[in-house]
Amino acid sequence: EITSLLSLYGGQFNNQQEIRVNSPFWILNIPSEEMARGLMKRTVCAKSIFELWGHGRSAGELYASLKSYPVEKMLPYLQSDSTYKIRIHTFNKTLTQAEKIKKIDALEFLPFNGKVNLKSPEHVFWILEDYGMDPNNVPEEPLDVYFGRWIADGQRELIESYSVKKRHFIGNTSMDACLSFIMANHGRVKPNDVVFDPFVGTGGLLISSAHFGAYVCGTDIDYNTIHGLGKASRKNQKWRGPDENIRANLRQYGLEKYYLDALVSDFSKPVWRKGMLFDAIITDPPYGIREATRRTGSQKETVKSSERSTESHIFISSSYHLSDIFFDLLKFAAEYLVMGGRLVYWLPVYRPEYTEEIIPRHPCLKLISNCEQMLSSHTSRRLITMEKVKEFKDQDHNSYSLDGQYMPYKGHNSFREKYFSGVTKRIAKEEKDNQK
């Protein structure tokens, strides 16, 4: 998420420090404080951002680093007519108040001329200490110590304010609010973009994109979900109410002006005119477990099913194989995304058999990131982010990749078909076992 936002707002990870997944503190190079604030207005993963004044592996190294920091950069925040306070945050360790005061007093060599104000200071400075990730093996001294001026907090309060528990219209698989915002940030959604979800369901992924100022639309094969009809997913509620729909969800958060529409449509048969229409495609395809993978049948198959389904309002006469869903999704993104637009989606995997080769590829799309969310010891799903880097041409229409070699797509790819069939069965079995 942070990498995507840096590419959107400017900045990069510090060259001297790799992205360390085993540390909660990262050092970034950002050209301006304005850009830093812009990043923090978007992220739900980062808690806070600071202007780094000093860093060391020990207290002594920190003090030496602070003494070498340019005084002219400090002075605007240390004036005699200003107010300030110093706070301490320790990761994986709790300090006593006496220990905190001792660490703060050790910074008396800094030229603080203002007055201390603990309630509403103009400037807040932080000592950040990293004691590692192992709660059973906490070192006596911190592994890293940082000191800096607080600039801004992230948007973690969005997780609570947009919680699915408080949402007007939900389904069986409505996306968690935190993950929805992470997906929108992976897609680099920005104001006035047009964002599309081809498996829109109850529209949870549209809400996060609309929050960032994008116009949103979607399709789904389920008539009842699009129109807010049928059985309710909420506990102690049998049927959906007359105003339970996607538009009502956006209205709930004051985002209705960004809602374009949602259509009843079979994704395997796109209804859109040719051309680059969408700035981002952000979706959570059905895996065939709690939500069925369905598509309309051919005319020949439709004749066999003479009765129209009253539940779904369309002929359902063929299953939609999971490997075909992902192939169609990449082909659609390659054709309908603008250049530089992003596709963000979830890919279910069975961890003991997972390899990079099973990730679907397309010659027009570049894999940007591949992040894992653990579901159980054996199953997980991976958040795949791809970017359109090549103009779509007719010869790309039926292309797919196996081991990096692009070739015409003819029916199922047996390797992926077998793999995804196994994934669906295993995840379904684990869900049933958990319910028992």
Coordinates of C-alpha atoms in Angstrom, one line a residue, residues 20-389:
R20 CA 11.9 -4.6 6.4
V21 CA 8.8 -6.7 7.1
N22 CA 10.2 -7.5 10.5
S23 CA 10.2 -3.9 11.7
P24 CA 7.2 -1.5 12.3
F25 CA 9.4 1.5 11.4
W26 CA 10.3 2.5 7.8
I27 CA 12.4 5.3 6.5
L28 CA 11.1 7.1 3.4
N29 CA 12.5 9.9 1.3
I30 CA 9.7 12.3 0.5
P31 CA 10.4 15.6 -1.2
S32 CA 8.0 17.8 0.9
E33 CA 5.8 17.8 3.9
E34 CA 2.8 18.4 1.7
M35 CA 3.5 15.2 -0.1
A36 CA 3.8 13.4 3.2
R37 CA 0.5 14.7 4.4
G38 CA -1.1 13.7 1.1
L39 CA 0.1 10.1 1.6
M40 CA -1.2 10.0 5.2
K41 CA -4.6 11.2 4.0
R42 CA -4.9 7.9 2.2
T43 CA -3.1 5.1 4.1
V44 CA -4.9 2.8 6.5
C45 CA -1.8 0.7 7.1
A46 CA 0.6 3.4 8.5
K47 CA -0.2 5.0 11.8
S48 CA 1.9 8.2 11.7
I49 CA 4.6 9.9 9.8
F50 CA 7.5 12.0 11.3
E51 CA 10.2 14.2 10.1
L52 CA 13.3 12.2 11.1
W53 CA 15.8 14.2 13.0
G54 CA 18.0 11.4 14.3
H55 CA 18.4 7.6 14.2
G56 CA 20.7 5.1 15.8
R57 CA 21.2 1.5 17.0
S58 CA 21.6 2.8 20.6
A59 CA 20.9 5.9 22.6
G60 CA 24.5 7.1 22.1
E61 CA 24.2 6.7 18.3
L62 CA 20.9 8.6 18.4
Y63 CA 22.4 11.5 20.3
A64 CA 25.3 11.7 17.9
S65 CA 22.9 11.7 15.0
L66 CA 20.8 14.5 16.5
K67 CA 23.9 16.6 17.1
S68 CA 24.8 16.3 13.5
Y69 CA 21.3 17.3 12.3
P70 CA 21.3 20.9 10.8
V71 CA 20.3 23.4 13.5
E72 CA 18.6 25.6 10.9
K73 CA 16.1 22.8 10.2
M74 CA 15.3 22.5 13.9
L75 CA 15.0 26.2 14.8
P76 CA 11.6 27.0 13.2
Y77 CA 10.0 24.5 15.7
L78 CA 12.0 25.4 18.8
Q79 CA 11.2 29.2 19.0
S80 CA 10.6 30.8 22.4
D81 CA 7.1 31.7 21.5
S82 CA 6.1 28.2 20.6
T83 CA 4.8 25.2 22.7
Y84 CA 5.8 21.6 22.4
K85 CA 5.8 18.2 24.1
I86 CA 7.8 15.0 23.7
R87 CA 6.2 11.6 23.6
I88 CA 7.7 8.0 23.6
H89 CA 6.4 5.0 21.7
T90 CA 8.0 1.6 22.3
F91 CA 7.3 -1.4 20.1
N92 CA 7.2 -4.8 21.9
K93 CA 8.0 -3.3 25.3
T94 CA 6.3 -1.2 28.0
L95 CA 8.3 1.4 29.9
T96 CA 7.6 2.8 33.3
Q97 CA 6.8 6.5 33.6
A98 CA 10.2 7.0 35.4
E99 CA 12.0 5.4 32.4
K100 CA 10.2 7.6 30.0
I101 CA 11.1 10.8 31.9
K102 CA 14.7 9.7 32.0
K103 CA 14.8 9.3 28.2
I104 CA 13.2 12.6 27.7
D105 CA 15.6 14.4 30.1
A106 CA 18.5 13.0 28.2
L107 CA 17.5 15.2 25.2
E108 CA 18.2 18.4 27.1
F109 CA 21.1 19.2 24.8
L110 CA 18.6 20.0 22.0
P111 CA 17.9 23.8 21.8
F112 CA 14.3 23.8 23.0
N113 CA 13.4 27.4 23.8
G114 CA 9.6 27.1 23.8
K115 CA 7.3 26.2 26.7
V116 CA 6.1 22.6 27.4
N117 CA 2.3 22.2 26.8
L118 CA 1.1 18.6 27.4
K119 CA -2.6 19.3 26.3
S120 CA -2.4 21.3 23.1
P121 CA 1.1 21.9 21.9
E122 CA 2.0 23.4 18.5
H123 CA 4.7 20.8 17.9
V124 CA 4.9 17.2 19.1
F125 CA 8.2 15.3 19.1
W126 CA 8.5 11.5 19.4
I127 CA 11.1 9.0 20.6
L128 CA 10.4 5.7 18.8
E129 CA 12.1 2.5 20.0
D130 CA 12.0 -0.8 18.3
Y131 CA 12.4 -3.9 20.5
G132 CA 11.9 -6.5 17.8
M133 CA 9.0 -8.7 16.9
D134 CA 9.4 -11.6 19.4
P135 CA 7.4 -11.0 22.6
N136 CA 9.1 -14.0 24.2
N137 CA 12.6 -12.6 23.6
V138 CA 12.5 -8.9 24.3
P139 CA 16.1 -7.4 24.4
E140 CA 17.1 -5.1 27.3
E141 CA 18.1 -2.3 24.8
P142 CA 16.2 -1.3 21.7
L143 CA 17.4 -2.5 18.3
D144 CA 16.7 0.9 16.7
V145 CA 15.9 4.3 18.2
Y146 CA 14.4 7.2 16.2
F147 CA 13.6 10.8 17.1
G148 CA 11.5 13.1 15.0
R149 CA 8.8 15.7 14.6
W150 CA 5.2 14.5 14.2
I151 CA 3.7 15.5 10.8
A152 CA 0.4 13.6 10.4
D153 CA -1.5 10.4 11.3
G154 CA -2.9 7.9 8.9
Q155 CA -6.6 7.1 8.2
R156 CA -7.1 4.1 10.5
E157 CA -10.3 5.6 11.9
L158 CA -11.9 4.8 8.5
I159 CA -11.8 1.2 9.4
E160 CA -14.3 1.8 12.2
S161 CA -16.4 4.6 10.5
Y162 CA -16.9 2.4 7.4
S163 CA -17.3 -0.9 9.3
V164 CA -19.5 -3.5 7.6
K165 CA -21.3 -3.9 11.0
K166 CA -22.8 -0.4 10.6
R167 CA -23.5 -0.6 6.9
H168 CA -27.0 -0.4 5.6
F169 CA -26.8 -3.1 2.8
I170 CA -24.5 -6.1 3.2
G171 CA -24.1 -9.6 1.7
N172 CA -22.6 -12.9 2.7
T173 CA -19.2 -11.9 1.5
S174 CA -19.1 -8.1 1.9
M175 CA -15.4 -7.0 2.0
D176 CA -13.9 -5.8 5.2
A177 CA -13.5 -2.0 5.3
C178 CA -9.8 -2.1 6.0
L179 CA -9.1 -4.4 3.0
S180 CA -11.4 -2.3 0.8
F181 CA -9.3 0.8 1.4
I182 CA -6.1 -1.1 1.0
M183 CA -7.3 -2.3 -2.4
A184 CA -8.3 1.2 -3.5
N185 CA -4.8 2.4 -2.5
H186 CA -3.2 -0.5 -4.5
G187 CA -5.3 0.7 -7.4
R188 CA -4.0 4.3 -7.0
V189 CA -7.6 5.5 -7.1
K190 CA -7.7 9.3 -7.3
P191 CA -10.4 12.0 -7.7
N192 CA -12.4 11.9 -11.0
D193 CA -11.2 8.4 -11.8
V194 CA -13.7 5.9 -13.1
V195 CA -13.5 2.6 -11.1
F196 CA -15.3 -0.6 -12.1
D197 CA -16.1 -3.8 -10.1
P198 CA -17.3 -6.6 -12.4
F199 CA -18.4 -8.7 -9.4
V200 CA -19.9 -5.9 -7.5
G201 CA -22.2 -7.7 -5.1
T202 CA -23.3 -5.3 -2.4
G203 CA -20.8 -2.6 -3.6
G204 CA -18.4 -2.7 -0.7
L205 CA -15.4 -2.0 -2.9
L206 CA -17.1 0.9 -4.6
I207 CA -17.4 2.7 -1.3
S208 CA -13.7 3.0 -0.6
S209 CA -13.0 4.2 -4.2
A210 CA -15.8 6.8 -3.9
H211 CA -14.4 8.0 -0.6
F212 CA -11.2 9.0 -2.5
G213 CA -13.3 10.9 -5.1
A214 CA -13.6 8.4 -7.9
Y215 CA -16.8 7.7 -9.9
V216 CA -17.8 4.1 -9.4
C217 CA -19.9 1.5 -11.2
G218 CA -20.2 -2.3 -11.3
T219 CA -22.0 -5.4 -12.7
D220 CA -23.1 -8.6 -11.2
I221 CA -25.0 -11.6 -12.5
D222 CA -27.3 -11.8 -9.5
Y223 CA -30.4 -9.8 -10.1
N224 CA -31.6 -9.9 -6.5
T225 CA -28.3 -8.5 -5.2
I226 CA -28.2 -5.6 -7.7
H227 CA -31.8 -4.7 -6.9
G228 CA -31.7 -5.4 -3.2
L229 CA -34.3 -8.2 -3.2
G230 CA -34.6 -11.6 -1.6
K231 CA -33.3 -13.0 1.7
A232 CA -31.2 -10.7 4.0
S233 CA -27.7 -11.6 5.0
R234 CA -28.0 -9.8 8.3
K235 CA -28.7 -11.8 11.5
N236 CA -32.3 -11.7 12.8
Q237 CA -33.5 -10.3 9.5
K238 CA -35.4 -12.5 7.0
W239 CA -35.9 -10.3 4.0
R240 CA -34.1 -7.3 2.6
G241 CA -35.9 -4.0 3.1
P242 CA -37.1 -1.8 0.2
D243 CA -34.2 0.7 0.5
E244 CA -31.4 -1.9 0.8
N245 CA -29.2 -1.4 -2.2
I246 CA -25.8 -0.2 -3.4
R247 CA -27.0 3.4 -3.9
A248 CA -28.3 3.5 -0.3
N249 CA -24.8 2.4 1.0
L250 CA -23.1 5.3 -0.8
R251 CA -25.8 7.7 0.4
Q252 CA -25.1 6.5 3.9
Y253 CA -21.6 7.9 3.7
G254 CA -22.4 11.0 1.7
L255 CA -20.9 9.6 -1.5
E256 CA -24.0 9.2 -3.7
K257 CA -22.8 11.8 -6.2
Y258 CA -20.0 9.4 -7.2
Y259 CA -22.3 6.5 -8.0
L260 CA -22.7 5.9 -11.7
D261 CA -24.7 2.7 -11.8
A262 CA -24.8 -1.1 -11.3
L263 CA -26.0 -3.4 -14.0
V264 CA -27.2 -7.0 -14.1
S265 CA -24.7 -8.6 -16.4
D266 CA -22.8 -11.8 -17.1
F267 CA -19.1 -11.0 -16.9
S268 CA -18.2 -13.7 -19.3
K269 CA -20.1 -11.8 -22.0
P270 CA -19.0 -8.1 -21.6
V271 CA -21.6 -5.5 -22.5
W272 CA -19.2 -2.5 -22.9
R273 CA -18.2 -0.7 -26.1
K274 CA -14.6 -1.2 -27.2
G275 CA -12.1 1.2 -25.9
M276 CA -10.2 2.2 -22.7
L277 CA -13.0 3.1 -20.2
F278 CA -11.7 2.5 -16.7
D279 CA -8.9 4.0 -14.6
A280 CA -9.0 1.0 -12.2
I281 CA -10.7 -2.4 -11.9
I282 CA -11.0 -3.4 -8.3
T283 CA -12.8 -6.6 -7.5
D284 CA -13.2 -9.8 -5.4
P285 CA -14.2 -12.6 -7.8
P286 CA -16.5 -15.4 -6.4
Y287 CA -14.5 -18.5 -5.5
G288 CA -17.5 -20.9 -5.7
I289 CA -17.7 -21.4 -1.9
R290 CA -20.0 -18.9 -0.2
E291 CA -20.8 -17.3 -3.6
A292 CA -21.4 -19.4 -6.6
T293 CA -19.4 -19.0 -9.8
R294 CA -22.1 -18.7 -12.5
R295 CA -22.5 -17.6 -16.1
T296 CA -25.3 -17.7 -18.7
G297 CA -25.3 -20.7 -21.0
S298 CA -25.2 -20.8 -24.8
Q299 CA -28.4 -20.7 -26.9
K300 CA -28.4 -24.4 -27.2
E301 CA -28.0 -24.8 -23.4
T302 CA -30.7 -22.3 -22.8
V303 CA -33.3 -24.2 -24.8
K304 CA -32.8 -27.2 -22.5
S305 CA -33.8 -24.9 -19.6
S306 CA -37.2 -23.8 -20.6
E307 CA -38.1 -22.3 -17.2
R308 CA -36.8 -18.9 -16.2
S309 CA -35.2 -18.9 -12.7
T310 CA -37.4 -16.7 -10.5
E311 CA -34.6 -16.3 -8.0
S312 CA -32.0 -14.9 -10.3
H313 CA -34.1 -13.7 -13.3
I314 CA -31.7 -15.2 -15.8
F315 CA -31.1 -18.6 -17.3
I316 CA -28.4 -20.4 -15.4
S317 CA -27.3 -23.4 -17.3
S318 CA -23.5 -23.6 -17.0
S319 CA -20.9 -23.2 -14.3
Y320 CA -18.1 -20.7 -14.6
H321 CA -14.8 -22.3 -13.9
L322 CA -12.5 -20.4 -11.5
S323 CA -9.6 -20.5 -13.9
D324 CA -11.8 -19.1 -16.6
I325 CA -12.9 -16.3 -14.3
F326 CA -9.3 -15.1 -13.8
F327 CA -8.5 -15.5 -17.5
D328 CA -11.5 -13.4 -18.5
L329 CA -10.7 -10.8 -15.8
L330 CA -7.2 -10.3 -17.1
K331 CA -8.4 -10.2 -20.7
F332 CA -11.1 -7.6 -19.8
A333 CA -8.6 -5.5 -17.9
A334 CA -6.1 -5.5 -20.7
E335 CA -8.8 -4.3 -23.1
Y336 CA -10.7 -1.8 -21.0
L337 CA -8.2 -0.2 -18.6
V338 CA -6.5 3.0 -19.6
M339 CA -2.7 2.9 -20.0
G340 CA -1.2 2.9 -16.5
G341 CA -4.5 1.8 -15.0
R342 CA -4.5 -1.0 -12.4
L343 CA -6.3 -4.2 -11.8
V344 CA -6.6 -5.3 -8.2
Y345 CA -8.2 -8.6 -7.2
W346 CA -8.0 -11.6 -4.8
L347 CA -6.7 -15.0 -5.8
P348 CA -7.4 -18.0 -3.5
V349 CA -4.5 -20.4 -3.1
Y350 CA -3.8 -23.7 -1.3
R351 CA -0.5 -22.9 0.4
P352 CA 1.3 -26.3 0.2
E353 CA 0.9 -26.4 -3.6
Y354 CA 1.2 -22.7 -4.3
T355 CA 3.8 -21.5 -6.8
E356 CA 4.3 -18.2 -8.6
E357 CA 3.4 -20.1 -11.9
I358 CA -0.3 -20.3 -11.0
I359 CA -0.7 -16.5 -11.0
P360 CA -2.5 -15.6 -14.3
R361 CA -0.6 -13.3 -16.6
H362 CA -1.3 -11.3 -19.7
P363 CA 1.1 -9.6 -22.1
C364 CA -0.5 -6.2 -21.6
L365 CA -0.4 -6.4 -17.8
K366 CA 2.6 -6.1 -15.5
L367 CA 2.5 -7.7 -12.0
I368 CA 3.1 -5.0 -9.5
S369 CA 2.5 -6.7 -6.2
N370 CA 1.5 -10.1 -4.7
C371 CA 0.5 -9.9 -1.0
E372 CA -0.8 -12.8 1.1
Q373 CA -3.6 -12.8 3.6
M374 CA -3.6 -16.0 5.7
L375 CA -7.0 -17.7 6.0
S376 CA -5.8 -20.9 7.8
S377 CA -2.6 -23.0 8.0
H378 CA -3.2 -24.4 4.5
T379 CA -5.3 -21.8 2.7
S380 CA -4.8 -18.1 2.0
R381 CA -5.7 -15.6 -0.6
R382 CA -3.3 -13.3 -2.4
L383 CA -4.0 -9.7 -3.3
I384 CA -2.8 -9.3 -6.9
T385 CA -2.1 -5.9 -8.3
M386 CA -1.3 -5.5 -12.0
E387 CA -0.8 -2.4 -14.2
K388 CA -1.5 -2.0 -17.9
V389 CA 1.8 -1.3 -19.7

